[in-house]
Amino acid sequence: MGMLKSHIVKPEDAGQRIDAVLAGHGLYPSRSAAARAVESGAVFVNGATVAKKHALAAGDTVVYELEEPPAAGPVRAQNIPLDVRYEDDDLLVISKQAGLVCHPSIDHADGTLVNALVHHCGADHLCNVQGEDDRPGIVHRLDRDTTGLMLAAKNDATGLALMADIHDRAVDRRYLALVHGVIPHDTGMIDAPIARAVNERTRMAVRECPSARDALTTFRVLERFEHGPRDNGYTLIDCKLFTGRTHQIRVHMQYTRHPLVGDPVYNAGGPKDADANFNLDRQFLHSFQVRFTQPMTGQELFFADNLTDDLQAVLDALAPRSMGRTQAGDEVAALLAEAPHPSAPVHRLEDVSAC
């Protein structure tokens, strides 16, 4: 038998299906997992089993059973290609490829960046400052299909210092994003709190609720592209993060009704047509610049990274529709003209067994 836990239904959840509430509060990893638990008789409402469509009332007592998680073992080393841009005794700067999850999770037991880092550095030569034994080296994350520059730390002192610098906004992280629609103003700031979406644990949303966390993103327009017969135009932007919330840029741009091209999740307000998304199977988002101070030496470090081939192909296709670059666009183009191109291949989980 697994662990038994309880949950008191809040007034704002009254009238919602039980599987939606269980998943929305993170009590199960997904709505389908919650539905399976309800149907198997592992969930009780006020002492009785119910159907997965059962609507809850405020004050209901929900008792639910969770399987005991397997004991965590050491993260195994896997020879997954890494595009290392810089390395010293304390840290690495890598260009992460599409498809590479940062650390193990329920859905991805291995084949992650952590497995690659353990192979590259050895588990004893990576920091462990994220509070989990399966996250050596990790000080911040990129979404699985977001590409580009990120940092990893080799020791706890460096890891803690980098995390503090990121929290204090001393690490300058910039992203290239192509969004739907033509943004008329050259700069913008989005200051909107982010929390988990009400009914989908894996999605985030701009929300005003007790669990929401402050989130601040600024952007500069680099280039605009004219409307086409099946789209409403596009804008290439340079986003700067001042906070590091899950899916922050993707959520914030959807909130402004300018979702990222190719985003399979946060696409409200943009055309769903595959051609309008250039048949991308991931969001057009690339971490192209990072500037920070090496905590142990005080050295100022700066790195730039060109777009991956799939994202560059989209801009090449849009070039005849360009409405011209802004001054910021000219600056970024000049920077990237001198920057290296990513070299690590797209990572596919089915290739893990071959690592």
Short mmCIF file of C-alpha atoms in Angstrom, two decimals:
data_model
loop_
_atom_site.label_atom_id
_atom_site.label_comp_id
_atom_site.label_asym_id
_atom_site.label_seq_id
_atom_site.Cartn_x
_atom_site.Cartn_y
_atom_site.Cartn_z
CA MET A 1 0.00 0.00 0.00
CA GLY A 2 1.23 3.50 -0.80
CA MET A 3 1.10 6.66 1.24
CA LEU A 4 -2.31 8.04 2.24
CA LYS A 5 -2.71 11.81 2.18
CA SER A 6 -5.63 14.17 2.54
CA HIS A 7 -6.79 17.41 0.93
CA ILE A 8 -9.61 19.77 1.93
CA VAL A 9 -11.42 21.25 -1.06
CA LYS A 10 -11.18 25.04 -1.21
CA PRO A 11 -14.12 27.27 -2.18
CA GLU A 12 -12.49 28.24 -5.48
CA ASP A 13 -12.37 24.56 -6.48
CA ALA A 14 -16.06 23.90 -5.78
CA GLY A 15 -17.89 22.43 -8.76
CA GLN A 16 -14.74 21.17 -10.50
CA ARG A 17 -14.10 17.55 -11.39
CA ILE A 18 -12.04 15.61 -8.88
CA ASP A 19 -9.37 14.58 -11.40
CA ALA A 20 -8.89 18.24 -12.41
CA VAL A 21 -8.51 19.38 -8.80
CA LEU A 22 -6.07 16.59 -7.89
CA ALA A 23 -3.87 17.43 -10.88
CA GLY A 24 -4.30 21.19 -10.55
CA HIS A 25 -2.90 21.16 -7.01
CA GLY A 26 -0.02 18.88 -8.00
CA LEU A 27 -1.31 15.96 -5.93
CA TYR A 28 -0.83 13.73 -9.00
CA PRO A 29 1.62 14.38 -11.84
CA SER A 30 -1.13 14.74 -14.47
CA ARG A 31 -4.88 14.76 -14.89
CA SER A 32 -4.80 11.33 -16.52
CA ALA A 33 -2.82 9.93 -13.56
CA ALA A 34 -5.39 11.40 -11.18
CA ALA A 35 -8.25 9.90 -13.22
CA ARG A 36 -6.61 6.46 -13.14
CA ALA A 37 -6.21 6.70 -9.36
CA VAL A 38 -9.88 7.65 -8.93
CA GLU A 39 -11.06 4.82 -11.18
CA SER A 40 -8.87 2.28 -9.36
CA GLY A 41 -10.45 3.14 -6.00
CA ALA A 42 -7.37 4.88 -4.59
CA VAL A 43 -9.25 8.15 -3.93
CA PHE A 44 -12.06 8.77 -1.44
CA VAL A 45 -14.33 11.77 -1.00
CA ASN A 46 -15.79 12.03 2.49
CA GLY A 47 -14.99 8.34 2.97
CA ALA A 48 -16.54 7.04 -0.27
CA THR A 49 -15.15 6.21 -3.71
CA VAL A 50 -16.43 8.34 -6.60
CA ALA A 51 -16.24 8.56 -10.38
CA LYS A 52 -13.57 10.67 -12.06
CA LYS A 53 -16.29 13.10 -13.22
CA HIS A 54 -17.43 13.69 -9.64
CA ALA A 55 -17.85 17.41 -8.89
CA LEU A 56 -16.37 18.47 -5.57
CA ALA A 57 -17.92 20.79 -3.01
CA ALA A 58 -16.11 23.24 -0.74
CA GLY A 59 -15.04 21.54 2.46
CA ASP A 60 -15.02 18.00 1.04
CA THR A 61 -12.27 15.81 2.48
CA VAL A 62 -10.35 13.98 -0.23
CA VAL A 63 -8.13 11.09 0.86
CA TYR A 64 -5.83 9.84 -1.89
CA GLU A 65 -3.19 7.15 -2.15
CA LEU A 66 0.22 7.72 -3.68
CA GLU A 67 2.58 4.99 -4.75
CA GLU A 68 5.79 4.91 -2.74
CA PRO A 69 8.45 6.43 -5.00
CA PRO A 70 11.36 4.15 -5.78
CA ALA A 71 14.53 4.86 -3.85
CA ALA A 72 16.65 7.29 -5.79
CA GLY A 73 19.93 5.90 -6.99
CA PRO A 74 23.01 7.66 -8.28
CA VAL A 75 22.61 9.41 -11.61
CA ARG A 76 24.32 7.29 -14.23
CA ALA A 77 26.82 8.75 -16.65
CA GLN A 78 25.70 8.81 -20.27
CA ASN A 79 27.79 9.84 -23.25
CA ILE A 80 25.36 12.45 -24.57
CA PRO A 81 27.04 15.08 -26.80
CA LEU A 82 27.69 18.41 -25.09
CA ASP A 83 28.59 21.64 -26.88
CA VAL A 84 30.94 23.13 -24.27
CA ARG A 85 31.77 26.79 -24.94
CA TYR A 86 33.86 27.42 -21.81
CA GLU A 87 35.18 25.35 -18.93
CA ASP A 88 37.41 26.02 -15.95
CA ASP A 89 37.90 24.45 -12.51
CA ASP A 90 34.58 25.86 -11.25
CA LEU A 91 32.00 25.96 -14.03
CA LEU A 92 30.97 25.26 -17.60
CA VAL A 93 29.09 27.24 -20.21
CA ILE A 94 27.29 24.98 -22.69
CA SER A 95 25.02 25.46 -25.68
CA LYS A 96 22.11 23.11 -24.97
CA GLN A 97 20.53 21.29 -27.89
CA ALA A 98 16.80 20.85 -28.50
CA GLY A 99 15.19 17.82 -26.87
CA LEU A 100 17.55 17.68 -23.89
CA VAL A 101 15.80 17.79 -20.51
CA CYS A 102 17.91 19.42 -17.80
CA HIS A 103 17.51 16.85 -15.02
CA PRO A 104 15.72 13.54 -14.33
CA SER A 105 12.00 13.62 -13.56
CA ILE A 106 9.02 11.30 -13.45
CA ASP A 107 8.76 11.45 -17.23
CA HIS A 108 12.49 11.36 -17.99
CA ALA A 109 14.45 8.99 -15.77
CA ASP A 110 17.67 9.52 -17.69
CA GLY A 111 18.98 10.84 -20.99
CA THR A 112 19.21 14.31 -19.46
CA LEU A 113 21.75 17.10 -19.24
CA VAL A 114 22.64 15.87 -15.76
CA ASN A 115 23.53 12.43 -17.14
CA ALA A 116 25.73 14.17 -19.73
CA LEU A 117 27.40 16.34 -17.08
CA VAL A 118 28.13 13.31 -14.88
CA HIS A 119 29.80 11.63 -17.86
CA HIS A 120 31.78 14.77 -18.73
CA CYS A 121 32.88 15.84 -15.23
CA GLY A 122 32.22 12.94 -12.87
CA ALA A 123 29.56 13.09 -10.16
CA ASP A 124 32.11 14.12 -7.54
CA HIS A 125 33.09 17.17 -9.59
CA LEU A 126 29.66 18.78 -9.82
CA CYS A 127 27.81 20.98 -7.37
CA ASN A 128 24.74 19.71 -5.49
CA VAL A 129 22.91 22.87 -4.49
CA GLN A 130 19.40 22.35 -5.88
CA GLY A 131 18.26 20.29 -2.90
CA GLU A 132 17.85 17.09 -4.94
CA ASP A 133 20.38 14.31 -5.42
CA ASP A 134 19.47 13.99 -9.11
CA ARG A 135 20.47 17.56 -10.04
CA PRO A 136 24.28 17.73 -9.81
CA GLY A 137 25.72 20.70 -11.67
CA ILE A 138 22.38 22.45 -12.16
CA VAL A 139 22.05 26.11 -11.12
CA HIS A 140 19.30 27.15 -13.58
CA ARG A 141 17.31 25.47 -16.34
CA LEU A 142 16.14 25.76 -19.92
CA ASP A 143 12.98 24.07 -21.18
CA ARG A 144 13.55 20.78 -23.01
CA ASP A 145 13.12 22.30 -26.46
CA THR A 146 14.66 25.70 -25.72
CA THR A 147 18.19 25.83 -27.07
CA GLY A 148 21.25 27.89 -26.27
CA LEU A 149 23.58 29.01 -23.54
CA MET A 150 23.32 27.90 -19.94
CA LEU A 151 25.62 27.54 -16.95
CA ALA A 152 26.60 24.52 -14.85
CA ALA A 153 28.73 24.49 -11.70
CA LYS A 154 31.40 22.04 -10.57
CA ASN A 155 31.39 22.79 -6.85
CA ASP A 156 28.93 24.00 -4.24
CA ALA A 157 30.63 27.35 -3.64
CA THR A 158 30.35 28.25 -7.31
CA GLY A 159 26.84 26.85 -7.60
CA LEU A 160 25.55 28.82 -4.63
CA ALA A 161 27.23 32.01 -5.86
CA LEU A 162 25.77 31.66 -9.37
CA MET A 163 22.30 30.98 -7.99
CA ALA A 164 22.58 34.06 -5.79
CA ASP A 165 23.74 36.16 -8.76
CA ILE A 166 20.82 34.92 -10.86
CA HIS A 167 18.42 35.75 -8.02
CA ASP A 168 20.00 39.21 -7.65
CA ARG A 169 19.77 39.81 -11.43
CA ALA A 170 23.55 40.02 -11.79
CA VAL A 171 23.57 37.40 -14.56
CA ASP A 172 22.48 38.95 -17.86
CA ARG A 173 20.54 36.29 -19.81
CA ARG A 174 19.05 37.16 -23.19
CA TYR A 175 16.89 35.13 -25.55
CA LEU A 176 15.90 35.37 -29.19
CA ALA A 177 12.20 34.71 -29.79
CA LEU A 178 10.04 34.92 -32.89
CA VAL A 179 6.44 35.73 -32.03
CA HIS A 180 3.18 35.92 -33.92
CA GLY A 181 1.91 39.40 -34.81
CA VAL A 182 3.64 42.71 -35.48
CA ILE A 183 4.57 44.49 -32.24
CA PRO A 184 4.34 48.23 -32.94
CA HIS A 185 6.52 49.56 -30.11
CA ASP A 186 10.29 48.97 -30.04
CA THR A 187 10.57 48.01 -26.38
CA GLY A 188 8.31 46.54 -23.74
CA MET A 189 8.14 45.24 -20.19
CA ILE A 190 5.87 42.48 -18.90
CA ASP A 191 5.46 42.50 -15.14
CA ALA A 192 2.89 39.79 -14.41
CA PRO A 193 2.91 37.06 -11.74
CA ILE A 194 3.06 33.41 -12.80
CA ALA A 195 1.57 30.33 -11.14
CA ARG A 196 0.52 26.87 -12.21
CA ALA A 197 -2.57 26.80 -14.41
CA VAL A 198 -5.78 25.91 -12.60
CA ASN A 199 -6.51 22.56 -14.24
CA GLU A 200 -3.20 21.53 -15.81
CA ARG A 201 -0.22 20.96 -13.57
CA THR A 202 2.29 21.00 -16.43
CA ARG A 203 1.18 24.44 -17.67
CA MET A 204 1.89 27.82 -16.18
CA ALA A 205 -0.26 30.95 -16.45
CA VAL A 206 -0.38 34.61 -15.48
CA ARG A 207 -2.53 34.52 -12.35
CA GLU A 208 -3.31 36.60 -9.28
CA CYS A 209 -3.33 34.00 -6.51
CA PRO A 210 -1.39 33.24 -3.30
CA SER A 211 0.93 30.77 -5.05
CA ALA A 212 1.83 33.18 -7.89
CA ARG A 213 5.41 34.47 -8.03
CA ASP A 214 6.57 37.80 -9.39
CA ALA A 215 7.85 37.56 -12.97
CA LEU A 216 9.49 40.31 -15.00
CA THR A 217 10.50 40.14 -18.66
CA THR A 218 11.67 42.99 -20.88
CA PHE A 219 12.07 42.85 -24.65
CA ARG A 220 13.43 44.80 -27.60
CA VAL A 221 12.10 44.48 -31.13
CA LEU A 222 14.86 43.44 -33.55
CA GLU A 223 12.94 42.97 -36.81
CA ARG A 224 9.34 42.94 -38.06
CA PHE A 225 7.87 40.87 -40.87
CA GLU A 226 4.78 41.69 -42.95
CA HIS A 227 1.46 39.88 -42.79
CA GLY A 228 0.98 36.89 -45.07
CA PRO A 229 -2.18 35.19 -46.41
CA ARG A 230 -2.26 32.70 -43.52
CA ASP A 231 -0.70 34.69 -40.70
CA ASN A 232 -0.76 38.08 -39.02
CA GLY A 233 2.93 38.84 -39.40
CA TYR A 234 5.84 38.19 -37.08
CA THR A 235 8.25 40.01 -34.79
CA LEU A 236 11.76 38.94 -33.80
CA ILE A 237 12.52 40.07 -30.26
CA ASP A 238 15.37 40.00 -27.76
CA CYS A 239 14.00 39.07 -24.33
CA LYS A 240 15.80 39.67 -21.05
CA LEU A 241 14.88 37.74 -17.92
CA PHE A 242 14.91 39.46 -14.55
CA THR A 243 13.31 36.45 -12.87
CA GLY A 244 13.53 32.77 -13.73
CA ARG A 245 10.02 31.35 -13.58
CA THR A 246 9.08 28.14 -15.36
CA HIS A 247 8.18 28.84 -19.03
CA GLN A 248 8.39 32.57 -18.24
CA ILE A 249 8.95 34.01 -21.72
CA ARG A 250 6.45 31.62 -23.30
CA VAL A 251 3.77 32.47 -20.73
CA HIS A 252 4.41 36.22 -20.82
CA MET A 253 4.33 36.45 -24.61
CA GLN A 254 1.10 34.45 -24.79
CA TYR A 255 -0.31 36.84 -22.17
CA THR A 256 0.42 39.77 -24.53
CA ARG A 257 -1.32 37.88 -27.38
CA HIS A 258 2.00 37.41 -29.17
CA PRO A 259 2.76 33.70 -28.58
CA LEU A 260 6.01 32.17 -29.75
CA VAL A 261 6.06 30.63 -33.21
CA GLY A 262 5.95 26.85 -33.02
CA ASP A 263 5.01 26.71 -29.33
CA PRO A 264 2.93 23.54 -28.89
CA VAL A 265 1.56 24.61 -25.49
CA TYR A 266 1.31 28.39 -25.15
CA ASN A 267 -0.20 29.29 -28.51
CA ALA A 268 -3.43 31.11 -27.64
CA GLY A 269 -3.81 34.16 -29.85
CA GLY A 270 -1.64 32.87 -32.68
CA PRO A 271 -2.53 30.91 -35.82
CA LYS A 272 -2.48 27.14 -35.31
CA ASP A 273 -1.79 26.39 -38.98
CA ALA A 274 1.43 24.39 -39.39
CA ASP A 275 2.55 26.59 -42.28
CA ALA A 276 2.09 29.71 -40.16
CA ASN A 277 4.41 28.05 -37.63
CA PHE A 278 6.87 26.99 -40.35
CA ASN A 279 6.31 23.35 -39.38
CA LEU A 280 8.46 23.82 -36.28
CA ASP A 281 8.03 21.07 -33.72
CA ARG A 282 9.22 23.32 -30.89
CA GLN A 283 9.03 26.91 -29.76
CA PHE A 284 11.25 29.49 -31.46
CA LEU A 285 13.29 30.37 -28.37
CA HIS A 286 17.07 30.45 -28.09
CA SER A 287 19.33 31.60 -25.25
CA PHE A 288 21.77 33.59 -27.35
CA GLN A 289 23.69 35.67 -24.81
CA VAL A 290 24.93 35.38 -21.25
CA ARG A 291 27.14 37.78 -19.30
CA PHE A 292 28.26 37.12 -15.72
CA THR A 293 31.12 37.31 -13.23
CA GLN A 294 33.05 34.12 -12.51
CA PRO A 295 32.38 33.94 -8.74
CA MET A 296 35.72 32.43 -7.72
CA THR A 297 38.03 34.59 -9.86
CA GLY A 298 36.05 37.78 -10.40
CA GLN A 299 36.59 37.53 -14.18
CA GLU A 300 33.88 39.04 -16.37
CA LEU A 301 32.69 36.46 -18.89
CA PHE A 302 30.55 37.02 -21.98
CA PHE A 303 29.25 34.50 -24.53
CA ALA A 304 27.04 34.70 -27.61
CA ASP A 305 25.50 31.83 -29.53
CA ASN A 306 24.01 31.74 -33.02
CA LEU A 307 20.61 30.30 -33.83
CA THR A 308 20.26 26.58 -34.49
CA ASP A 309 19.72 25.51 -38.10
CA ASP A 310 15.96 24.95 -37.74
CA LEU A 311 15.36 28.42 -36.28
CA GLN A 312 17.68 30.14 -38.74
CA ALA A 313 15.78 28.48 -41.59
CA VAL A 314 12.60 30.20 -40.40
CA LEU A 315 14.24 33.63 -40.49
CA ASP A 316 15.69 32.87 -43.93
CA ALA A 317 12.20 32.03 -45.18
CA LEU A 318 10.84 35.27 -43.72
CA ALA A 319 13.62 37.49 -45.09
CA PRO A 320 11.65 38.68 -48.19
CA ARG A 321 8.90 39.94 -45.87
CA SER A 322 11.19 41.96 -43.60
CA MET A 323 9.99 45.45 -42.71
CA GLY A 324 13.54 46.37 -41.67
CA ARG A 325 15.66 45.91 -38.59
CA THR A 326 15.67 48.26 -35.66
CA GLN A 327 18.93 49.65 -34.28
CA ALA A 328 18.88 46.88 -31.68
CA GLY A 329 18.38 44.38 -34.49
CA ASP A 330 21.47 45.65 -36.29
CA GLU A 331 23.48 45.36 -33.06
CA VAL A 332 22.38 41.78 -32.42
CA ALA A 333 22.97 40.78 -36.06
CA ALA A 334 26.52 42.14 -35.85
CA LEU A 335 27.10 40.25 -32.60
CA LEU A 336 25.84 36.96 -34.01
CA ALA A 337 27.89 37.37 -37.19
CA GLU A 338 30.94 36.75 -34.99
CA ALA A 339 29.36 34.13 -32.72
CA PRO A 340 29.84 30.35 -33.04
CA HIS A 341 27.08 28.06 -34.27
CA PRO A 342 25.66 25.26 -32.10
CA SER A 343 27.28 21.90 -32.80
CA ALA A 344 25.47 19.36 -30.61
CA PRO A 345 22.78 17.34 -32.45
CA VAL A 346 19.11 17.42 -31.53
CA HIS A 347 18.61 15.02 -28.61
CA ARG A 348 15.99 12.29 -28.93
CA LEU A 349 15.01 10.15 -25.95
CA GLU A 350 14.87 7.03 -28.13
CA ASP A 351 18.63 7.43 -28.56
CA VAL A 352 19.30 7.13 -24.82
CA SER A 353 19.87 3.41 -24.89
CA ALA A 354 22.72 3.98 -27.31
CA CYS A 355 24.45 6.48 -25.02
#
